[in-house]
mmCIF file of C-alpha atoms in Angstrom:
data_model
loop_
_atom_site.group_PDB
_atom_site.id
_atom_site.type_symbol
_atom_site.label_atom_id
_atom_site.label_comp_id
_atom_site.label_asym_id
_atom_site.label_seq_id
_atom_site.Cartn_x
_atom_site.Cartn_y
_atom_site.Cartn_z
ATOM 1 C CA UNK A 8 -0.580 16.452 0.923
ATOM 2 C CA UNK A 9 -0.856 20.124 -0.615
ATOM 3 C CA UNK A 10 1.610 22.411 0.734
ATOM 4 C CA UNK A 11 1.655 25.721 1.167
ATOM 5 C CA UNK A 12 4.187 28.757 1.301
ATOM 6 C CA UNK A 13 6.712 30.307 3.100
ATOM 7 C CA UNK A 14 5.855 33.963 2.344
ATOM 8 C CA UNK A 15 2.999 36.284 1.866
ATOM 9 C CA UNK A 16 2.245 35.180 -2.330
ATOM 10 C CA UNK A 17 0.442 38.106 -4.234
ATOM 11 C CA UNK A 18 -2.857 36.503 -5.102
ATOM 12 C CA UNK A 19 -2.577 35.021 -8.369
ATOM 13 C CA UNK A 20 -4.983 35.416 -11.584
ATOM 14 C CA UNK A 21 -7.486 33.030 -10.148
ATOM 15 C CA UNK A 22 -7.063 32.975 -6.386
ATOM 16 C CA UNK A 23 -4.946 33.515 -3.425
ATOM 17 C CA UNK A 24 -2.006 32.360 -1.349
ATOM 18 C CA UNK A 25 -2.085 30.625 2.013
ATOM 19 C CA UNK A 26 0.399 31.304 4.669
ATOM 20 C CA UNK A 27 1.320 28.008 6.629
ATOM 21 C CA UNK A 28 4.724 27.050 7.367
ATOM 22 C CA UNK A 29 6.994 25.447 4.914
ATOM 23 C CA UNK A 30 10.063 24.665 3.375
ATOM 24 C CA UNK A 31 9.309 26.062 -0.209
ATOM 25 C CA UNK A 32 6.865 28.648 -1.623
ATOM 26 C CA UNK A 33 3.209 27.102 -3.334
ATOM 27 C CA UNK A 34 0.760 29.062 -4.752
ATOM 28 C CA UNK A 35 -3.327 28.588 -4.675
ATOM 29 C CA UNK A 36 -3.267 29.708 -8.349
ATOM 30 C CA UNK A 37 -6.153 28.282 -10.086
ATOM 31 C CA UNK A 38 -8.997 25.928 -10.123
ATOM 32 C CA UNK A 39 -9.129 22.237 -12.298
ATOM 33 C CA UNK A 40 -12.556 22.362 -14.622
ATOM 34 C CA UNK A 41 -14.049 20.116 -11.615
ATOM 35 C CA UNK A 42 -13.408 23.438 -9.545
ATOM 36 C CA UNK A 43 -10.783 21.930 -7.465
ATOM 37 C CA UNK A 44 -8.095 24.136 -6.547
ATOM 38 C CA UNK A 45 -4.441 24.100 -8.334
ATOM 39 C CA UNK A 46 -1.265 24.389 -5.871
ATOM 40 C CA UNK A 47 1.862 25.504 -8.087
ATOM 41 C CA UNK A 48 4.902 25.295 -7.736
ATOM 42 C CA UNK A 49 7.064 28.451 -6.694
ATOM 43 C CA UNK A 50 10.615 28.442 -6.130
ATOM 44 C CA UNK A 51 12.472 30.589 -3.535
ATOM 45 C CA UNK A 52 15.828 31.501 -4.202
ATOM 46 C CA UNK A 53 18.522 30.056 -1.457
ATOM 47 C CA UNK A 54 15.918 26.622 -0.768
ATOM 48 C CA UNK A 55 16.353 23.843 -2.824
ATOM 49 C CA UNK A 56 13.748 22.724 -5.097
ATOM 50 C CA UNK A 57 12.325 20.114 -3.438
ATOM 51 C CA UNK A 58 9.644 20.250 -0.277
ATOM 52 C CA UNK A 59 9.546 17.724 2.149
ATOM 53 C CA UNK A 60 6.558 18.170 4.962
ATOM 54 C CA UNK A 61 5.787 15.411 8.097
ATOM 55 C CA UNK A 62 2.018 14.421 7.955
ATOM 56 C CA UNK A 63 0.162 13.064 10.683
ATOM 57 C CA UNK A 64 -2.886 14.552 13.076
ATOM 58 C CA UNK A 65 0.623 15.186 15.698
ATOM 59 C CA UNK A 66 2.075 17.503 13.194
ATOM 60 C CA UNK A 67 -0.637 19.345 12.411
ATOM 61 C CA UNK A 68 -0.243 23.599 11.450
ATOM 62 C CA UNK A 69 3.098 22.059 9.757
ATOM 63 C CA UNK A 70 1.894 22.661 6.199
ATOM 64 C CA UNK A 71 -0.922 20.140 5.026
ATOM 65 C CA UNK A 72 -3.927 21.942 4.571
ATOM 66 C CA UNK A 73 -7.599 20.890 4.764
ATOM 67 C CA UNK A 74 -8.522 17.628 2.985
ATOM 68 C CA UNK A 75 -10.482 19.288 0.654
ATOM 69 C CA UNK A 76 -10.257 18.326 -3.114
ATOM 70 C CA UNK A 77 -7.258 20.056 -4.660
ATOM 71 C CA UNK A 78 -4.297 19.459 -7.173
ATOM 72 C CA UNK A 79 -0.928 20.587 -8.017
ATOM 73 C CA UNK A 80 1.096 21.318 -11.222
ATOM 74 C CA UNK A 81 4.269 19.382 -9.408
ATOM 75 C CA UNK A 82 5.218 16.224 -8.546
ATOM 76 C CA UNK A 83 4.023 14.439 -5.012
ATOM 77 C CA UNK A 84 5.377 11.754 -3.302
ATOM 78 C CA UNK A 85 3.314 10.015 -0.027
ATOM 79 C CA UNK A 86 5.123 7.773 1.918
ATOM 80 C CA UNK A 87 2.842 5.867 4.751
ATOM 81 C CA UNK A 88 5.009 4.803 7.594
ATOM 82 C CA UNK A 89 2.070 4.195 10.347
ATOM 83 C CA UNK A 90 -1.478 4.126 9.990
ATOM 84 C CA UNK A 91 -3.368 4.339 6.653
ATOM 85 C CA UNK A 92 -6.628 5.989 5.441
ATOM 86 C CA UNK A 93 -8.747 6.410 2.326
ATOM 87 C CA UNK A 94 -8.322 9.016 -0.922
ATOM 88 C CA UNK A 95 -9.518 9.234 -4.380
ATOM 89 C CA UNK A 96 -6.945 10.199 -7.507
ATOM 90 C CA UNK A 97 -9.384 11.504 -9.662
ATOM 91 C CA UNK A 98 -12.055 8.655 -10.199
ATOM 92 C CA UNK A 99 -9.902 5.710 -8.244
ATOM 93 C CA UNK A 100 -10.546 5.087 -4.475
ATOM 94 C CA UNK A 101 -7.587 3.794 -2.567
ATOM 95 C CA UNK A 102 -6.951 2.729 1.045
ATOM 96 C CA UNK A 103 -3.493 3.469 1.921
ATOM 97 C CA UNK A 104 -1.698 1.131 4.235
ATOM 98 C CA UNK A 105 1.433 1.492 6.168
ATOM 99 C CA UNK A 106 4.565 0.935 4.097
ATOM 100 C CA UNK A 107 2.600 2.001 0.955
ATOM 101 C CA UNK A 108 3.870 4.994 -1.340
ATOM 102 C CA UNK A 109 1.880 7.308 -3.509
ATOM 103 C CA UNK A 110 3.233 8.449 -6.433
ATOM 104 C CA UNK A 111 1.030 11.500 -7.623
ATOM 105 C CA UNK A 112 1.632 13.359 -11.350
ATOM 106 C CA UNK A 113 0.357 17.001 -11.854
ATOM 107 C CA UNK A 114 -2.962 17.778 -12.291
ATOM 108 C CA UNK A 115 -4.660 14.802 -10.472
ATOM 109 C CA UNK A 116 -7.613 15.768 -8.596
ATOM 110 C CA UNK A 117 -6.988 14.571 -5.164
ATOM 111 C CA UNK A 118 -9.264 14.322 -2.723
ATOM 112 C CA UNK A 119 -9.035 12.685 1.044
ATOM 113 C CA UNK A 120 -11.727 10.256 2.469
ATOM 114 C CA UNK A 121 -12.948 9.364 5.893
ATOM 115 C CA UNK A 122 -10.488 7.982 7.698
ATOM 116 C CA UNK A 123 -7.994 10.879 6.514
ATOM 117 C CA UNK A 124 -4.860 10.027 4.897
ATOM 118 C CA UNK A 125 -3.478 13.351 5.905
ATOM 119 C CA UNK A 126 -3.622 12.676 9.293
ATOM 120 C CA UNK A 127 -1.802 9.085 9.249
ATOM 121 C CA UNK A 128 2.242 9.087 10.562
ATOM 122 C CA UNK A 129 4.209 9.986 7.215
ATOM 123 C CA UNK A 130 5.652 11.758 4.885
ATOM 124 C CA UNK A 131 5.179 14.064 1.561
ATOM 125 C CA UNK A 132 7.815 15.027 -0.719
ATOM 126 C CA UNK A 133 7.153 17.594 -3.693
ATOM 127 C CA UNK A 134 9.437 18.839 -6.220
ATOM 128 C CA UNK A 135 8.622 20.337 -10.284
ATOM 129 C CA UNK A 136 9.437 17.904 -12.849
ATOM 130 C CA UNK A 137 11.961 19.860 -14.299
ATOM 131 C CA UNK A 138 14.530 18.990 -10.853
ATOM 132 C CA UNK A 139 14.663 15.495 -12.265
ATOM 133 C CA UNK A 140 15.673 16.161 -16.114
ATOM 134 C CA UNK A 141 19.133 14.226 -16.549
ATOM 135 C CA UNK A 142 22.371 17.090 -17.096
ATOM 136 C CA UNK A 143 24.525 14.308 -17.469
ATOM 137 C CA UNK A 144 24.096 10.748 -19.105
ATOM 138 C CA UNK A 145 23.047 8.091 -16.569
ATOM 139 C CA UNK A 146 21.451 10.682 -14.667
ATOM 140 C CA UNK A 147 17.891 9.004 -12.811
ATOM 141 C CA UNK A 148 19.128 6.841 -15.267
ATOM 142 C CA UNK A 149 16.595 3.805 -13.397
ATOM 143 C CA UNK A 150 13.703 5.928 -12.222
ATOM 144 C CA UNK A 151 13.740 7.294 -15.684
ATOM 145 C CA UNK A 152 13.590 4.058 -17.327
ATOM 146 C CA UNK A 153 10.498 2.540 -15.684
ATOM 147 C CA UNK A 154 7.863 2.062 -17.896
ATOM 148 C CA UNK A 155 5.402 2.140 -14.890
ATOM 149 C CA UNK A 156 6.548 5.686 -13.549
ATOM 150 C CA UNK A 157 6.825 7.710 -17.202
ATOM 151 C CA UNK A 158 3.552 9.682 -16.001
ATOM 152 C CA UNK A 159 4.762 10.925 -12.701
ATOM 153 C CA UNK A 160 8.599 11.010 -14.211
ATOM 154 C CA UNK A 161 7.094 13.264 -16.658
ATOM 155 C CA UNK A 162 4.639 15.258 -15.035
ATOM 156 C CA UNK A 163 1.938 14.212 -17.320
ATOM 157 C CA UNK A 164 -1.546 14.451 -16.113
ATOM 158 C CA UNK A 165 -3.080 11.078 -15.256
ATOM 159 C CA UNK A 166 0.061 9.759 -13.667
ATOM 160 C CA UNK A 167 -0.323 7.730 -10.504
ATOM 161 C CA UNK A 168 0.896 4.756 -9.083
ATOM 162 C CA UNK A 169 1.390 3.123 -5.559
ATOM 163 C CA UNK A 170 3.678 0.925 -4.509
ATOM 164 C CA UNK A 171 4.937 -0.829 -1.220
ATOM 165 C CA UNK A 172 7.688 -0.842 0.817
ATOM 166 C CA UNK A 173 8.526 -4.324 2.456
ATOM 167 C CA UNK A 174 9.036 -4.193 6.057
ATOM 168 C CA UNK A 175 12.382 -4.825 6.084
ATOM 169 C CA UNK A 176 13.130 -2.106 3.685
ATOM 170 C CA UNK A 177 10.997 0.463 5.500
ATOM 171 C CA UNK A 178 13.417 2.011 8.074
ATOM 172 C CA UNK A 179 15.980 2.257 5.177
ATOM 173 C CA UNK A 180 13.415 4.193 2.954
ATOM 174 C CA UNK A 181 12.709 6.375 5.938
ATOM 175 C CA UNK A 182 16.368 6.964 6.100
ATOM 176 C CA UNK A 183 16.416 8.475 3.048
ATOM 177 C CA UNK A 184 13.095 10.943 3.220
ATOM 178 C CA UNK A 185 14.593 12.068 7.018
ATOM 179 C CA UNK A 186 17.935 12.930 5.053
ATOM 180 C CA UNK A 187 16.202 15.306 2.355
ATOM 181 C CA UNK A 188 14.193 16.940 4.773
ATOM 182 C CA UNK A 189 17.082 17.427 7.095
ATOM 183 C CA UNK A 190 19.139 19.362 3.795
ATOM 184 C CA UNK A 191 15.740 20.919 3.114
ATOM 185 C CA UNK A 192 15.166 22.531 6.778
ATOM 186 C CA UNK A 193 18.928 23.073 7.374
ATOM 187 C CA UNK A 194 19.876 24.948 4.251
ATOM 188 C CA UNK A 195 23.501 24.709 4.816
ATOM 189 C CA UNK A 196 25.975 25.562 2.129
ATOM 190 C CA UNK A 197 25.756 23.102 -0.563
ATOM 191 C CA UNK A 198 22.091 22.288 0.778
ATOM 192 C CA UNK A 199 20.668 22.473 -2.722
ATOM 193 C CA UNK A 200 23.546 20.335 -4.082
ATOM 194 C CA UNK A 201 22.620 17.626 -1.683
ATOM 195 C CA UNK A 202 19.117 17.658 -1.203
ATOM 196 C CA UNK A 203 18.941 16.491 -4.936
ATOM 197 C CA UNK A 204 21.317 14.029 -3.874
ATOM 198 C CA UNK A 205 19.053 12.484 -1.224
ATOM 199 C CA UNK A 206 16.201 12.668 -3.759
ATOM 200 C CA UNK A 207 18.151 10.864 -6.336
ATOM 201 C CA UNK A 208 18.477 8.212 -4.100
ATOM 202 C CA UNK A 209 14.818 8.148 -3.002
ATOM 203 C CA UNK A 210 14.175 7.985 -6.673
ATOM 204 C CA UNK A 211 16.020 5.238 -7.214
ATOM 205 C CA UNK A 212 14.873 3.269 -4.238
ATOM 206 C CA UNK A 213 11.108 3.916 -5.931
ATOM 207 C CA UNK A 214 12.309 2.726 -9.194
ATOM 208 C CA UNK A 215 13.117 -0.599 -7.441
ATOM 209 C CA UNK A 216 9.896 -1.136 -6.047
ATOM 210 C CA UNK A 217 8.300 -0.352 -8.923
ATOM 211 C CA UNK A 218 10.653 -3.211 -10.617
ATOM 212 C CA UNK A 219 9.556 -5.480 -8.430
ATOM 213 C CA UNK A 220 5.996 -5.186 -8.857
ATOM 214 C CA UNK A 221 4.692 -6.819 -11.563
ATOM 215 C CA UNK A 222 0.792 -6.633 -10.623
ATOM 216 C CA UNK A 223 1.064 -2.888 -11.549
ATOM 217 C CA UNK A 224 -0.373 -1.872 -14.836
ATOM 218 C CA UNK A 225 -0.492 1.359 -16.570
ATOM 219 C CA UNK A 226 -3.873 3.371 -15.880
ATOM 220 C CA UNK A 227 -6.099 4.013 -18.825
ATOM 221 C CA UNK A 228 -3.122 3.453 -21.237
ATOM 222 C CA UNK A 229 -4.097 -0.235 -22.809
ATOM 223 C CA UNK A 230 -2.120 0.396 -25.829
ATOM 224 C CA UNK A 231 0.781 1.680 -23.657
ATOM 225 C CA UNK A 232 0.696 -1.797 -21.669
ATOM 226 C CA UNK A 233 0.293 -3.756 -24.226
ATOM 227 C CA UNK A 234 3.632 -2.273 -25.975
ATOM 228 C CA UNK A 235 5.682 -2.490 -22.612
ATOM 229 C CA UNK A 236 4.745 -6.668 -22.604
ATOM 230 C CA UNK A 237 5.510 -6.910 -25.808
ATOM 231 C CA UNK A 238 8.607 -5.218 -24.880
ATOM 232 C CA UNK A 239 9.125 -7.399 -21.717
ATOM 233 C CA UNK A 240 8.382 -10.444 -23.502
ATOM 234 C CA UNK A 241 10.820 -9.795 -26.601
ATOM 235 C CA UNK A 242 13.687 -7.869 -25.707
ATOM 236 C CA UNK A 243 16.150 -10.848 -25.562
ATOM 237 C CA UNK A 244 15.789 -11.504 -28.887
ATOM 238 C CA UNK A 245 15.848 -9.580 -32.087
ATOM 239 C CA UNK A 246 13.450 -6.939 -31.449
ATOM 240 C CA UNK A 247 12.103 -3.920 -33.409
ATOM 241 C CA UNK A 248 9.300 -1.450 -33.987
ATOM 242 C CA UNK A 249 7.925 -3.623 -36.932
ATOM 243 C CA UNK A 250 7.595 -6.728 -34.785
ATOM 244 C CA UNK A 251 5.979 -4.450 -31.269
ATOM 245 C CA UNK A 252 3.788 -2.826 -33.984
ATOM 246 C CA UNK A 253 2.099 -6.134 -35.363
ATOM 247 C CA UNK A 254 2.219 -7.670 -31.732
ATOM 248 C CA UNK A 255 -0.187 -4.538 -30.589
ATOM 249 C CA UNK A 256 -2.235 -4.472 -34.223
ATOM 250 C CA UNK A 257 -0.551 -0.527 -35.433
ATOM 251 C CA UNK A 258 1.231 0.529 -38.301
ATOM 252 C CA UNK A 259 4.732 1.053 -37.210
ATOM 253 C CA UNK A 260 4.315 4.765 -38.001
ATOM 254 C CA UNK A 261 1.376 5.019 -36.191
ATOM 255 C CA UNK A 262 2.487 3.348 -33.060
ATOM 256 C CA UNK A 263 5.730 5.674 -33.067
ATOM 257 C CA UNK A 264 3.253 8.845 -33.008
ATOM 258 C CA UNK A 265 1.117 7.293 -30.507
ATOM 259 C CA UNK A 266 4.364 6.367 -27.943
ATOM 260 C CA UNK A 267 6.424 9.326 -28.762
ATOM 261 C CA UNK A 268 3.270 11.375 -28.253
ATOM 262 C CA UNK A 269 2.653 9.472 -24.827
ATOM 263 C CA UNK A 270 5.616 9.054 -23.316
ATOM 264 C CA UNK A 271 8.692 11.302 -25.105
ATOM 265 C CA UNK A 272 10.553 8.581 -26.124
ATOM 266 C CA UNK A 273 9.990 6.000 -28.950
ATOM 267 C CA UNK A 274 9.583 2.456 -29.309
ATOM 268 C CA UNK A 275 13.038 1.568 -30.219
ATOM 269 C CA UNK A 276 14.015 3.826 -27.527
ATOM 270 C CA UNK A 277 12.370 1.805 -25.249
ATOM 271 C CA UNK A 278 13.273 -1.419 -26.343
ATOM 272 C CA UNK A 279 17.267 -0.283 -25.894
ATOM 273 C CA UNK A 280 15.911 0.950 -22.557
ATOM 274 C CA UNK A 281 14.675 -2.339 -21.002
ATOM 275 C CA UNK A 282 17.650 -4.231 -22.920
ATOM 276 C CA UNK A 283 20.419 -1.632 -21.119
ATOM 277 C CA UNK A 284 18.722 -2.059 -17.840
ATOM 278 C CA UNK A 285 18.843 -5.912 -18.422
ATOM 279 C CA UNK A 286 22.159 -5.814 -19.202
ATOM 280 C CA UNK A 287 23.517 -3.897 -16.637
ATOM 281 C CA UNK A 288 22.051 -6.820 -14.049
ATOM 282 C CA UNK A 289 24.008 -9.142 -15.699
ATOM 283 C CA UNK A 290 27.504 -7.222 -15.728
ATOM 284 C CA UNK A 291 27.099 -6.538 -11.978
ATOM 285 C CA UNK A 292 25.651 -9.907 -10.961
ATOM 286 C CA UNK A 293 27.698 -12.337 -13.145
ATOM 287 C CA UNK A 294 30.334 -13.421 -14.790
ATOM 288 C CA UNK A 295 29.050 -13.939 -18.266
ATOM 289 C CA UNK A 296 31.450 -12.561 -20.992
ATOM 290 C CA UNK A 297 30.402 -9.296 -22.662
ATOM 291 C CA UNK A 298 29.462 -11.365 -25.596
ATOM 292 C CA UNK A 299 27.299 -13.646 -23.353
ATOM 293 C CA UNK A 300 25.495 -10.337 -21.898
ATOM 294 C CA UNK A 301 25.001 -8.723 -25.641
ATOM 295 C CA UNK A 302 23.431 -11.989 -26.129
ATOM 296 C CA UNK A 303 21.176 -12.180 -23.994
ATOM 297 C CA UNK A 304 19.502 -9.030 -24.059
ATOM 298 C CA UNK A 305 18.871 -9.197 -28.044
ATOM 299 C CA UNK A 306 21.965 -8.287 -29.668
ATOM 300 C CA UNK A 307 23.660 -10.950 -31.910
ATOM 301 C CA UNK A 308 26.667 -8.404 -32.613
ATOM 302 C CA UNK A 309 28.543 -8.380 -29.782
ATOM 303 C CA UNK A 310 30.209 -4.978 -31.632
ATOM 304 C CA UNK A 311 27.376 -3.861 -31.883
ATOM 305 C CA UNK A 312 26.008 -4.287 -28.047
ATOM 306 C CA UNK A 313 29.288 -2.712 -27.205
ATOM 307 C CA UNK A 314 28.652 0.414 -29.009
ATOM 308 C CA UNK A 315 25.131 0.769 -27.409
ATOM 309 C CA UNK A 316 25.999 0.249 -23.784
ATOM 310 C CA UNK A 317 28.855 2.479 -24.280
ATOM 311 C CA UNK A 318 26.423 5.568 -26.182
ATOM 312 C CA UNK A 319 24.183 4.936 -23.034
ATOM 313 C CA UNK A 320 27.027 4.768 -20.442
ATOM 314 C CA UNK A 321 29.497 6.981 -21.292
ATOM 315 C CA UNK A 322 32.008 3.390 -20.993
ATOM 316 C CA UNK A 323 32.663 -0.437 -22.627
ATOM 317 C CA UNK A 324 30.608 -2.745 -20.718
ATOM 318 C CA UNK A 325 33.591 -4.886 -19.777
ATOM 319 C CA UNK A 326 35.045 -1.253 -18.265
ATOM 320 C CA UNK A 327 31.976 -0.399 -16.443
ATOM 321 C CA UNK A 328 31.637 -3.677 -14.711
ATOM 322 C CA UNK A 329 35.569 -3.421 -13.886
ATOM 323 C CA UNK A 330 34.706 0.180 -12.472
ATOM 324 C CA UNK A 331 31.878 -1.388 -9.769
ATOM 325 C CA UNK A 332 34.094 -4.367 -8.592
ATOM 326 C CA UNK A 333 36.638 -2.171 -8.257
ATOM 327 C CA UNK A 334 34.951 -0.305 -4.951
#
């Protein structure tokens, strides 16, 4: 799952560089207060900024290294497509199955159990947070928005999550890994350009697993689940900080420090959030009026809803679900 670089890396302050094959340049920098070793991210100009390496004991030499217990200041993505094996994300044990996805933040501590993950058919994509910061609005608009992925989406520490592909979605998930790596290994012009392409759309496809499982709950962040079901359960009705604040037991103040602290955004933020994503269902899967949709997700002024979806979205509602029939 750790990668490692291209070139010959000057040691750094607190170790050295290893020299395996790869498609971008990581550095053995540092070690985690548990004495685990740190992998950074370094990027080589001319290869996009994303890594994408084949796992499995046939690939071996290809750039995993040793299972030993390690972590990395970017993000990692593990996707299990045969096979399965054990690993621990800091103090949580996991047995990985085929068709299941690991979603790993910076700085967890990972470490692979007997049977090896590392050598099960698969694949790991790797990328620093900053590639998926939106430049225009919409951008990762839905893997943004996921309450469930704001740790890995962010690159905060603690940030972990796994999620599974159903079979019948598997070869089409594949499809989309196999793409990136292809732009990755090729580097033909405009390889950067569409490598973050092919990861936006791998994004996305996590960001609809991740809707679709509701069993998943936020790790060590009780406060933070307990404001996304309040959230879930209110959003199609009036809904504000007040009301998510004495559904959770905070001062409103204090639960805006706590969320904005925690996640970047802040609880109205979110609340517009899961109402926007609602909405957006219901323009491209109905025929409710734009009144009906405003409605339903919470907002009585059907002026009003307009002017939201349209400060999100760049359009009207009624023009944005014109624009998607339209294809």
């Amino acid at each position: 799952m750790s990668l490692s670089s291209v070139e010959p890396l000057p040691p750094a302050s607190q170790g050295r560089s290893s020299e395996v094959p790869g498609p971008s340049s990581v550095l053995l920098r540092s070690a985690t207060r548990d004495g685990a070793p740190v992998y950074g991210y370094r990027r080589v100009p001319g290869v996009p900024p994303v890594g994408v390496v084949r796992m499995g004991a046939r690939h071996a030499g290809l750039g995993v290294v040793q299972p030993r217990p390690h972590a990395h200041d970017f993000l990692v993505l593990v996707y299990v497509e045969r096979g399965g094996g054990r690993l621990r994300l800091d103090d949580r044990e996991w047995q990985a199955e085929a068709g299941d996805v690991l979603l790993v933040a910076p700085g967890e501590v990972v470490t692979f159990l007997e049977p090896d993950l590392h050598t099960s058919d698969g694949w790991s994509v790797y990328f620093p947070p900053d590639v998926m910061q939106p430049g225009d609005r919409g951008s990762f608009l839905s893997w943004r928005a996921h309450p469930l992925l704001f740790p890995f989406v962010r690159g905060v520490a603690g940030g972990a999550q796994r999620l599974h592909v159903p079979p019948g979605q598997r070869a089409a998930f594949g499809e989309h890994i196999t793409a990136l790596e292809r732009e990755v290994r090729e580097r033909r012009d405009g390889c950067s350009e569409a490598a973050i392409a092919h990861l936006t759309l791998l994004l996305v496809a996590v960001s609809r697993l991740a809707a679709g499982s509701a069993d998943l709950v936020l790790r060590d962040e009780p406060l933070l689940a307990a404001v996304f079901d309040a959230i879930e359960a209110g959003f199609r009705a009036p809904l504000g900080l007040a009301e998510v604040a004495t559904r959770v037991g905070l001062t409103p103040g204090h639960l805006t420090t706590v969320v904005r602290r925690r996640t970047g955004r802040t609880v109205q933020q979110w609340i517009t959030e899961r109402r926007m994503v609602e909405a957006r269902r219901l323009l491209a899967e109905t025929d409710l009026t734009v009144e009906a949709v405003g409605a339903r997700v919470g907002y009585r002024d059907p002026g009003y809803f307009a002017r939201r979806f349209r400060a999100a979205h760049g359009v009207p509602p009624l023009e944005w679900r014109r624009a998607g029939r339209a294809r």
